[in-house]
């Protein structure tokens, strides 16, 4: 095999991955990631690596490979991406979500931004470098995981518990949902690098009461008890809590927008961020959103039990405050249990790795500036952090100013610009030289 060119390959790699159906509907439902994992493993093996395909359950495949660096005394870097995607309704899309079609200057399909774009960029960069005989200074561990969209039970969490040795020496990591641009004006862009993630608390709430006939008086109605508790949770105004990463982002954004940052009115700064305000506004405070309700089986029967599900997210350093408030709002007659619970993470935005990310972005975009931000959702970084790995979201993309990038995560008409993919390949190549 001759020398490969990452910028030439990345679009085809992205389209190929999108065309492989790896939809994750949760509860181990869906086609699984095996086909995508085999595709990735083949592309890595073609350039001399020895990837391992690892499954906790049939079809739920992960791929791990190690590139040996030229300086074995250095700590290793983990580069990770997930292979699963969320479900879709194809009828809502302009181009079929499994088409991988290239149209209007973009690659279209489910996973185009979350996160088969980054998977493709990783593959393109690795294949080019190894075909050229260019190894990084430090060992690089590549991990393409299953099940991220449902919490990583068959993916990153399982890998770190059962195959921790594959990540030996890794002290730092880069992964998804970071390194994308937000335009300030025609000449200036902020590149948001994830340095923190909110914790996750998906909870089932249960109220129990006295069953009976719907026509009679009942002062122990489970539906009433639950509905009032859910209402209290859903309407609660959580206080603003400026974590170090959130404060750093707002200071940088305020300076770029030429407005004064007022810590007492952080929401005023967020309001000036346009579509990004949805993402950043959610990290000013803890949140709880009711998502599901269930009770009863007949209109004239008062049920004994009523249940609800809520999606809770807590800021780094505020988990204890979060649950204390939740329990106070629920009251003594509504019990909660976890459907899924995971930690919040945060790291400082400093050090050689941060400088390498910033320098590689700014070399390709002199009008760009790297800034830290907090992700309202969660990624596989939570699992890898349990191995002591310090991680960042760094999937670099220079985006058109009018593209609602954050709105396409799990949205309709998900797509990534072709030029952005090629930009990401160049940035990641520079980054691996400098990190």
Tab-separated table of C-alpha atoms in Angstrom:
chain	number	residue	atom	x	y	z
A	1	UNK	CA	0.000	0.000	0.000
A	2	UNK	CA	1.353	3.397	-0.949
A	3	UNK	CA	1.179	6.652	0.973
A	4	UNK	CA	-2.362	7.628	1.904
A	5	UNK	CA	-3.676	11.184	2.073
A	6	UNK	CA	-5.973	11.780	5.031
A	7	UNK	CA	-7.782	14.755	3.525
A	8	UNK	CA	-8.624	12.676	0.459
A	9	UNK	CA	-9.858	9.691	2.478
A	10	UNK	CA	-11.805	11.279	5.293
A	11	UNK	CA	-15.046	11.951	3.401
A	12	UNK	CA	-15.234	8.400	2.080
A	13	UNK	CA	-14.458	6.993	5.534
A	14	UNK	CA	-17.175	9.138	7.112
A	15	UNK	CA	-19.750	8.139	4.487
A	16	UNK	CA	-18.852	4.456	4.814
A	17	UNK	CA	-19.283	4.561	8.595
A	18	UNK	CA	-22.631	6.359	8.347
A	19	UNK	CA	-23.906	3.721	5.930
A	20	UNK	CA	-23.236	1.020	8.526
A	21	UNK	CA	-26.334	0.897	10.728
A	22	UNK	CA	-25.126	0.968	14.333
A	23	UNK	CA	-28.286	2.428	15.864
A	24	UNK	CA	-28.432	2.041	19.634
A	25	UNK	CA	-31.980	2.022	20.987
A	26	UNK	CA	-30.868	1.190	24.529
A	27	UNK	CA	-31.487	-1.985	26.547
A	28	UNK	CA	-29.124	-3.872	24.194
A	29	UNK	CA	-31.515	-3.289	21.290
A	30	UNK	CA	-30.502	-2.552	17.724
A	31	UNK	CA	-28.104	-4.018	15.161
A	32	UNK	CA	-25.059	-3.430	17.337
A	33	UNK	CA	-21.633	-2.092	16.473
A	34	UNK	CA	-19.992	-5.283	15.167
A	35	UNK	CA	-20.081	-4.336	11.468
A	36	UNK	CA	-18.684	-0.878	12.177
A	37	UNK	CA	-15.997	-2.363	14.423
A	38	UNK	CA	-14.926	-4.800	11.720
A	39	UNK	CA	-14.702	-1.936	9.226
A	40	UNK	CA	-12.521	0.109	11.603
A	41	UNK	CA	-10.319	-2.868	12.455
A	42	UNK	CA	-9.744	-3.609	8.764
A	43	UNK	CA	-8.731	-0.008	8.059
A	44	UNK	CA	-6.263	-0.077	10.976
A	45	UNK	CA	-4.839	-3.473	10.034
A	46	UNK	CA	-4.169	-2.239	6.490
A	47	UNK	CA	-1.550	0.167	7.862
A	48	UNK	CA	0.164	-2.355	10.102
A	49	UNK	CA	-1.666	-2.146	13.420
A	50	UNK	CA	-2.991	-5.143	15.342
A	51	UNK	CA	-6.474	-4.080	16.483
A	52	UNK	CA	-8.453	-6.170	18.937
A	53	UNK	CA	-12.215	-6.541	18.635
A	54	UNK	CA	-13.727	-7.036	22.081
A	55	UNK	CA	-17.369	-7.780	22.916
A	56	UNK	CA	-19.210	-8.063	26.183
A	57	UNK	CA	-22.180	-9.389	24.265
A	58	UNK	CA	-22.760	-10.542	20.703
A	59	UNK	CA	-22.812	-7.612	18.248
A	60	UNK	CA	-21.683	-5.045	20.859
A	61	UNK	CA	-18.115	-4.709	19.581
A	62	UNK	CA	-15.282	-2.388	20.591
A	63	UNK	CA	-11.948	-1.902	18.812
A	64	UNK	CA	-8.685	-1.125	20.628
A	65	UNK	CA	-5.246	-0.701	19.060
A	66	UNK	CA	-1.943	0.795	20.187
A	67	UNK	CA	0.511	2.804	18.094
A	68	UNK	CA	3.994	2.562	19.567
A	69	UNK	CA	5.643	5.950	19.931
A	70	UNK	CA	9.253	6.846	19.272
A	71	UNK	CA	9.821	7.795	22.928
A	72	UNK	CA	8.779	4.834	25.112
A	73	UNK	CA	9.536	6.815	28.273
A	74	UNK	CA	6.590	9.155	27.749
A	75	UNK	CA	3.059	8.665	29.037
A	76	UNK	CA	0.572	7.411	26.471
A	77	UNK	CA	-2.318	9.336	24.914
A	78	UNK	CA	-5.803	7.833	24.499
A	79	UNK	CA	-7.786	8.843	21.397
A	80	UNK	CA	-11.356	7.562	21.621
A	81	UNK	CA	-14.598	7.651	19.667
A	82	UNK	CA	-17.842	5.691	19.816
A	83	UNK	CA	-19.355	3.705	16.962
A	84	UNK	CA	-23.040	3.709	17.967
A	85	UNK	CA	-25.616	6.344	17.027
A	86	UNK	CA	-29.070	7.260	18.309
A	87	UNK	CA	-32.278	6.202	16.492
A	88	UNK	CA	-33.972	8.294	13.829
A	89	UNK	CA	-37.189	8.689	11.831
A	90	UNK	CA	-36.006	8.603	8.228
A	91	UNK	CA	-39.154	10.309	6.948
A	92	UNK	CA	-38.166	13.540	8.703
A	93	UNK	CA	-34.833	13.837	6.876
A	94	UNK	CA	-33.932	15.549	3.589
A	95	UNK	CA	-31.372	12.813	2.884
A	96	UNK	CA	-31.735	9.307	4.303
A	97	UNK	CA	-29.874	9.086	7.633
A	98	UNK	CA	-28.038	5.930	6.537
A	99	UNK	CA	-27.090	7.245	3.091
A	100	UNK	CA	-23.814	8.953	3.945
A	101	UNK	CA	-24.685	11.137	0.974
A	102	UNK	CA	-22.427	14.035	0.034
A	103	UNK	CA	-24.644	16.970	-0.913
A	104	UNK	CA	-24.555	20.754	-0.524
A	105	UNK	CA	-20.946	20.537	0.609
A	106	UNK	CA	-21.747	18.229	3.537
A	107	UNK	CA	-21.760	14.565	4.465
A	108	UNK	CA	-25.299	13.725	5.624
A	109	UNK	CA	-26.525	11.064	7.992
A	110	UNK	CA	-26.958	9.867	11.534
A	111	UNK	CA	-23.598	10.116	13.231
A	112	UNK	CA	-22.243	12.859	10.977
A	113	UNK	CA	-21.568	14.991	14.059
A	114	UNK	CA	-22.080	12.404	16.823
A	115	UNK	CA	-19.570	10.993	16.164
A	116	UNK	CA	-18.657	9.130	13.026
A	117	UNK	CA	-17.066	12.342	11.760
A	118	UNK	CA	-14.405	12.112	14.462
A	119	UNK	CA	-14.050	8.357	13.954
A	120	UNK	CA	-13.334	9.051	10.290
A	121	UNK	CA	-10.860	11.819	11.090
A	122	UNK	CA	-8.987	9.540	13.489
A	123	UNK	CA	-8.821	6.773	10.898
A	124	UNK	CA	-7.735	9.170	8.148
A	125	UNK	CA	-4.938	10.710	10.228
A	126	UNK	CA	-3.667	7.388	11.548
A	127	UNK	CA	-3.698	5.773	8.102
A	128	UNK	CA	-1.816	8.688	6.546
A	129	UNK	CA	0.813	8.882	9.264
A	130	UNK	CA	1.507	5.170	9.368
A	131	UNK	CA	1.598	4.868	5.580
A	132	UNK	CA	4.240	7.607	5.649
A	133	UNK	CA	6.147	5.927	8.479
A	134	UNK	CA	5.450	8.810	10.894
A	135	UNK	CA	4.920	7.566	14.420
A	136	UNK	CA	4.015	9.939	17.255
A	137	UNK	CA	6.493	10.587	20.053
A	138	UNK	CA	4.270	9.014	22.687
A	139	UNK	CA	2.273	5.801	22.486
A	140	UNK	CA	-1.254	6.428	21.219
A	141	UNK	CA	-4.049	4.057	22.197
A	142	UNK	CA	-7.023	4.093	19.832
A	143	UNK	CA	-10.400	3.048	21.236
A	144	UNK	CA	-13.573	2.848	19.149
A	145	UNK	CA	-16.322	1.951	21.581
A	146	UNK	CA	-19.813	0.499	21.647
A	147	UNK	CA	-22.853	1.708	23.581
A	148	UNK	CA	-21.828	5.278	24.422
A	149	UNK	CA	-25.327	6.503	23.615
A	150	UNK	CA	-26.784	4.251	26.327
A	151	UNK	CA	-24.167	4.809	29.005
A	152	UNK	CA	-21.280	2.573	27.937
A	153	UNK	CA	-22.375	-0.624	29.704
A	154	UNK	CA	-21.201	-2.658	26.690
A	155	UNK	CA	-18.460	-0.194	25.813
A	156	UNK	CA	-16.131	2.096	27.718
A	157	UNK	CA	-17.247	1.118	31.220
A	158	UNK	CA	-16.869	-2.579	30.428
A	159	UNK	CA	-13.494	-2.032	28.739
A	160	UNK	CA	-12.061	-0.091	31.674
A	161	UNK	CA	-13.274	-2.740	34.121
A	162	UNK	CA	-12.252	-5.868	32.193
A	163	UNK	CA	-9.393	-4.677	29.962
A	164	UNK	CA	-7.742	-1.876	31.923
A	165	UNK	CA	-4.331	-3.200	30.852
A	166	UNK	CA	-4.983	-2.083	27.279
A	167	UNK	CA	-4.833	1.510	28.528
A	168	UNK	CA	-1.635	1.079	30.513
A	169	UNK	CA	0.400	4.253	30.617
A	170	UNK	CA	-2.424	6.494	29.356
A	171	UNK	CA	-2.594	9.687	31.372
A	172	UNK	CA	-4.429	11.958	28.921
A	173	UNK	CA	-7.178	11.570	26.346
A	174	UNK	CA	-9.072	13.345	23.594
A	175	UNK	CA	-12.583	12.457	22.447
A	176	UNK	CA	-15.845	13.946	21.241
A	177	UNK	CA	-17.839	17.188	21.554
A	178	UNK	CA	-15.052	19.715	21.524
A	179	UNK	CA	-12.739	21.629	19.227
A	180	UNK	CA	-15.586	22.982	17.070
A	181	UNK	CA	-15.753	26.637	16.119
A	182	UNK	CA	-18.229	29.350	17.066
A	183	UNK	CA	-17.960	32.474	14.922
A	184	UNK	CA	-17.623	35.854	16.597
A	185	UNK	CA	-17.368	37.690	13.281
A	186	UNK	CA	-15.938	36.989	9.824
A	187	UNK	CA	-12.365	37.045	11.089
A	188	UNK	CA	-12.619	35.524	14.567
A	189	UNK	CA	-13.743	32.192	15.961
A	190	UNK	CA	-13.744	30.557	19.371
A	191	UNK	CA	-12.929	26.841	19.395
A	192	UNK	CA	-14.697	25.202	22.314
A	193	UNK	CA	-12.645	22.445	23.944
A	194	UNK	CA	-14.503	20.356	26.481
A	195	UNK	CA	-12.716	20.396	29.841
A	196	UNK	CA	-15.665	19.356	32.026
A	197	UNK	CA	-18.893	17.352	31.913
A	198	UNK	CA	-21.959	17.410	34.086
A	199	UNK	CA	-22.814	14.263	35.987
A	200	UNK	CA	-25.849	12.179	35.066
A	201	UNK	CA	-28.759	11.024	37.224
A	202	UNK	CA	-31.570	9.365	35.302
A	203	UNK	CA	-34.074	8.496	37.994
A	204	UNK	CA	-37.317	6.576	38.336
A	205	UNK	CA	-39.731	8.158	40.817
A	206	UNK	CA	-42.432	6.093	42.505
A	207	UNK	CA	-45.404	7.127	44.610
A	208	UNK	CA	-47.685	4.609	46.324
A	209	UNK	CA	-51.170	5.214	47.641
A	210	UNK	CA	-54.507	3.588	48.314
A	211	UNK	CA	-56.205	2.012	45.331
A	212	UNK	CA	-59.919	2.516	44.938
A	213	UNK	CA	-62.921	3.524	42.897
A	214	UNK	CA	-62.529	6.741	40.915
A	215	UNK	CA	-65.875	8.093	42.128
A	216	UNK	CA	-64.983	8.026	45.823
A	217	UNK	CA	-63.004	10.338	48.070
A	218	UNK	CA	-59.333	9.412	48.301
A	219	UNK	CA	-56.778	11.467	50.201
A	220	UNK	CA	-53.986	8.964	49.473
A	221	UNK	CA	-53.873	9.174	45.677
A	222	UNK	CA	-50.521	8.054	44.199
A	223	UNK	CA	-51.095	9.971	40.965
A	224	UNK	CA	-51.709	13.235	42.808
A	225	UNK	CA	-48.652	12.732	45.022
A	226	UNK	CA	-46.413	11.971	42.082
A	227	UNK	CA	-47.759	14.739	39.852
A	228	UNK	CA	-47.166	17.355	42.526
A	229	UNK	CA	-43.613	16.119	43.117
A	230	UNK	CA	-42.814	16.089	39.394
A	231	UNK	CA	-44.227	19.595	39.095
A	232	UNK	CA	-41.999	20.820	41.922
A	233	UNK	CA	-38.943	19.288	40.277
A	234	UNK	CA	-39.745	20.531	36.800
A	235	UNK	CA	-40.440	24.113	37.892
A	236	UNK	CA	-37.589	24.429	40.377
A	237	UNK	CA	-35.277	27.354	39.635
A	238	UNK	CA	-31.805	26.020	40.328
A	239	UNK	CA	-29.259	28.639	41.391
A	240	UNK	CA	-26.403	29.618	39.077
A	241	UNK	CA	-23.132	27.945	40.067
A	242	UNK	CA	-20.049	29.151	38.198
A	243	UNK	CA	-17.584	26.280	38.096
A	244	UNK	CA	-13.983	27.099	37.067
A	245	UNK	CA	-14.523	25.914	33.481
A	246	UNK	CA	-17.828	27.762	33.058
A	247	UNK	CA	-16.332	30.959	34.461
A	248	UNK	CA	-13.293	30.673	32.160
A	249	UNK	CA	-15.513	30.214	29.111
A	250	UNK	CA	-17.763	33.158	29.973
A	251	UNK	CA	-14.753	35.413	30.570
A	252	UNK	CA	-13.290	34.460	27.187
A	253	UNK	CA	-16.625	34.805	25.401
A	254	UNK	CA	-17.280	38.192	26.986
A	255	UNK	CA	-13.867	39.465	25.928
A	256	UNK	CA	-14.423	38.220	22.368
A	257	UNK	CA	-17.857	39.862	22.246
A	258	UNK	CA	-16.461	43.086	23.752
A	259	UNK	CA	-18.914	43.005	26.635
A	260	UNK	CA	-18.192	43.146	30.333
A	261	UNK	CA	-18.585	39.839	32.140
A	262	UNK	CA	-20.735	40.188	35.228
A	263	UNK	CA	-20.474	37.088	37.456
A	264	UNK	CA	-23.726	38.146	39.103
A	265	UNK	CA	-25.552	38.031	35.758
A	266	UNK	CA	-23.926	35.214	33.804
A	267	UNK	CA	-27.136	34.627	31.864
A	268	UNK	CA	-26.747	38.016	30.172
A	269	UNK	CA	-23.518	36.801	28.556
A	270	UNK	CA	-25.061	33.490	27.549
A	271	UNK	CA	-27.971	35.297	25.886
A	272	UNK	CA	-25.530	36.843	23.398
A	273	UNK	CA	-24.266	33.441	22.185
A	274	UNK	CA	-27.053	32.731	19.686
A	275	UNK	CA	-27.843	29.034	19.080
A	276	UNK	CA	-24.988	28.043	21.383
A	277	UNK	CA	-26.961	29.464	24.303
A	278	UNK	CA	-28.942	26.201	24.510
A	279	UNK	CA	-25.782	24.253	25.228
A	280	UNK	CA	-23.982	26.775	27.444
A	281	UNK	CA	-27.083	27.876	29.331
A	282	UNK	CA	-27.527	24.339	30.633
A	283	UNK	CA	-24.155	24.385	32.407
A	284	UNK	CA	-24.827	27.430	34.552
A	285	UNK	CA	-26.790	25.302	36.993
A	286	UNK	CA	-27.933	21.801	37.872
A	287	UNK	CA	-31.011	20.649	35.949
A	288	UNK	CA	-33.844	18.131	36.246
A	289	UNK	CA	-36.256	17.541	33.390
A	290	UNK	CA	-39.277	15.209	33.725
A	291	UNK	CA	-39.385	12.907	30.700
A	292	UNK	CA	-41.863	10.052	31.330
A	293	UNK	CA	-45.078	9.441	33.313
A	294	UNK	CA	-47.010	6.225	33.916
A	295	UNK	CA	-49.975	5.347	36.117
A	296	UNK	CA	-53.251	3.485	36.083
A	297	UNK	CA	-55.054	1.184	33.695
A	298	UNK	CA	-58.678	2.455	33.657
A	299	UNK	CA	-60.305	5.863	33.939
A	300	UNK	CA	-62.439	4.973	36.978
A	301	UNK	CA	-59.757	3.102	38.946
A	302	UNK	CA	-57.389	4.979	41.271
A	303	UNK	CA	-54.081	3.085	40.943
A	304	UNK	CA	-51.954	2.031	43.883
A	305	UNK	CA	-48.714	3.103	42.175
A	306	UNK	CA	-47.615	5.919	39.895
A	307	UNK	CA	-44.155	6.310	38.335
A	308	UNK	CA	-42.181	8.960	36.479
A	309	UNK	CA	-38.722	9.290	34.993
A	310	UNK	CA	-36.558	12.385	35.144
A	311	UNK	CA	-33.250	13.347	33.579
A	312	UNK	CA	-31.014	15.015	36.147
A	313	UNK	CA	-27.620	16.618	35.430
A	314	UNK	CA	-25.320	18.024	38.108
A	315	UNK	CA	-22.273	20.255	37.847
A	316	UNK	CA	-18.794	19.145	38.931
A	317	UNK	CA	-18.517	19.723	42.677
A	318	UNK	CA	-22.282	20.017	43.214
A	319	UNK	CA	-23.503	16.414	43.310
A	320	UNK	CA	-24.250	16.461	47.048
A	321	UNK	CA	-26.197	19.722	46.771
A	322	UNK	CA	-28.087	18.339	43.771
A	323	UNK	CA	-29.399	15.219	45.493
A	324	UNK	CA	-30.206	17.057	48.714
A	325	UNK	CA	-32.389	19.450	46.722
A	326	UNK	CA	-34.018	16.654	44.723
A	327	UNK	CA	-34.969	14.796	47.900
A	328	UNK	CA	-36.370	17.936	49.482
A	329	UNK	CA	-38.504	18.644	46.404
A	330	UNK	CA	-39.759	15.067	46.169
A	331	UNK	CA	-40.859	14.955	49.798
A	332	UNK	CA	-41.197	11.883	52.001
A	333	UNK	CA	-43.833	10.059	49.949
A	334	UNK	CA	-42.005	9.731	46.637
A	335	UNK	CA	-39.089	7.316	46.342
A	336	UNK	CA	-36.330	7.600	43.771
A	337	UNK	CA	-34.023	5.010	42.266
A	338	UNK	CA	-31.338	5.256	39.638
A	339	UNK	CA	-31.922	4.177	36.078
A	340	UNK	CA	-28.414	5.425	35.303
A	341	UNK	CA	-25.953	7.388	37.411
A	342	UNK	CA	-22.484	8.623	36.480
A	343	UNK	CA	-19.971	11.128	37.735
A	344	UNK	CA	-19.208	14.697	36.732
A	345	UNK	CA	-15.659	15.402	35.555
A	346	UNK	CA	-13.531	18.536	35.277
A	347	UNK	CA	-9.877	19.284	34.597
A	348	UNK	CA	-7.825	22.446	34.401
A	349	UNK	CA	-7.310	24.088	31.037
A	350	UNK	CA	-3.541	24.230	31.137
A	351	UNK	CA	-0.446	22.170	30.424
A	352	UNK	CA	1.382	20.850	27.336
A	353	UNK	CA	-1.621	18.963	25.938
A	354	UNK	CA	-3.801	22.066	26.072
A	355	UNK	CA	-1.066	24.102	24.419
A	356	UNK	CA	-0.781	21.476	21.668
A	357	UNK	CA	-4.533	21.595	21.003
A	358	UNK	CA	-4.545	25.391	20.893
A	359	UNK	CA	-1.445	25.628	18.692
A	360	UNK	CA	-2.702	23.065	16.175
A	361	UNK	CA	-6.035	24.892	15.841
A	362	UNK	CA	-4.492	28.323	15.532
A	363	UNK	CA	-1.946	27.122	12.955
A	364	UNK	CA	-4.823	26.090	10.661
A	365	UNK	CA	-7.030	29.043	11.602
A	366	UNK	CA	-5.098	32.176	12.651
A	367	UNK	CA	-8.409	33.793	13.578
A	368	UNK	CA	-9.209	31.041	16.064
A	369	UNK	CA	-8.792	30.910	19.811
A	370	UNK	CA	-9.151	27.787	21.969
A	371	UNK	CA	-11.360	28.169	25.048
A	372	UNK	CA	-12.595	25.640	27.618
A	373	UNK	CA	-16.231	24.785	28.122
A	374	UNK	CA	-18.446	22.389	30.088
A	375	UNK	CA	-20.587	19.805	28.314
A	376	UNK	CA	-24.153	19.464	29.568
A	377	UNK	CA	-24.279	15.849	28.397
A	378	UNK	CA	-21.844	13.009	28.980
A	379	UNK	CA	-19.264	10.996	27.044
A	380	UNK	CA	-17.060	7.939	27.452
A	381	UNK	CA	-14.583	10.202	29.232
A	382	UNK	CA	-16.445	9.448	32.469
A	383	UNK	CA	-15.397	5.790	32.205
A	384	UNK	CA	-11.824	6.511	31.195
A	385	UNK	CA	-11.420	9.071	33.989
A	386	UNK	CA	-11.800	6.214	36.470
A	387	UNK	CA	-8.416	4.972	35.255
A	388	UNK	CA	-6.908	8.306	36.222
A	389	UNK	CA	-6.959	9.614	32.642
A	390	UNK	CA	-7.339	13.368	32.215
A	391	UNK	CA	-9.519	14.001	29.189
A	392	UNK	CA	-10.749	16.663	26.822
A	393	UNK	CA	-13.317	16.916	24.054
A	394	UNK	CA	-11.275	17.650	20.934
A	395	UNK	CA	-12.844	16.743	17.588
A	396	UNK	CA	-11.681	19.813	15.652
A	397	UNK	CA	-14.045	21.331	13.082
A	398	UNK	CA	-14.019	24.792	11.518
A	399	UNK	CA	-17.717	25.396	10.896
A	400	UNK	CA	-19.713	27.866	8.813
A	401	UNK	CA	-21.059	30.704	10.929
A	402	UNK	CA	-24.687	29.941	10.017
A	403	UNK	CA	-24.582	26.207	10.824
A	404	UNK	CA	-26.514	25.288	13.989
A	405	UNK	CA	-23.993	22.648	14.987
A	406	UNK	CA	-25.136	22.047	18.550
A	407	UNK	CA	-28.727	21.641	17.337
A	408	UNK	CA	-27.754	18.690	15.129
A	409	UNK	CA	-26.656	16.439	17.990
A	410	UNK	CA	-29.410	13.777	18.007
A	411	UNK	CA	-31.364	16.059	15.661
A	412	UNK	CA	-32.830	15.849	12.163
A	413	UNK	CA	-30.711	16.419	9.030
A	414	UNK	CA	-27.448	15.788	10.876
A	415	UNK	CA	-24.533	16.703	8.601
A	416	UNK	CA	-20.915	17.791	8.667
A	417	UNK	CA	-19.255	20.047	6.081
A	418	UNK	CA	-16.665	18.370	3.871
A	419	UNK	CA	-14.244	21.265	4.414
A	420	UNK	CA	-14.658	20.856	8.181
A	421	UNK	CA	-13.661	17.200	8.005
A	422	UNK	CA	-10.539	18.056	6.022
A	423	UNK	CA	-9.720	20.842	8.474
A	424	UNK	CA	-10.037	18.349	11.330
A	425	UNK	CA	-7.604	15.956	9.666
A	426	UNK	CA	-4.988	18.695	9.317
A	427	UNK	CA	-5.440	19.831	12.913
A	428	UNK	CA	-5.250	16.316	14.364
A	429	UNK	CA	-2.117	15.615	12.330
A	430	UNK	CA	-0.430	18.725	13.743
A	431	UNK	CA	-1.683	17.845	17.216
A	432	UNK	CA	-0.115	14.366	17.133
A	433	UNK	CA	3.196	15.977	16.164
A	434	UNK	CA	3.060	18.402	19.083
A	435	UNK	CA	1.377	16.517	21.921
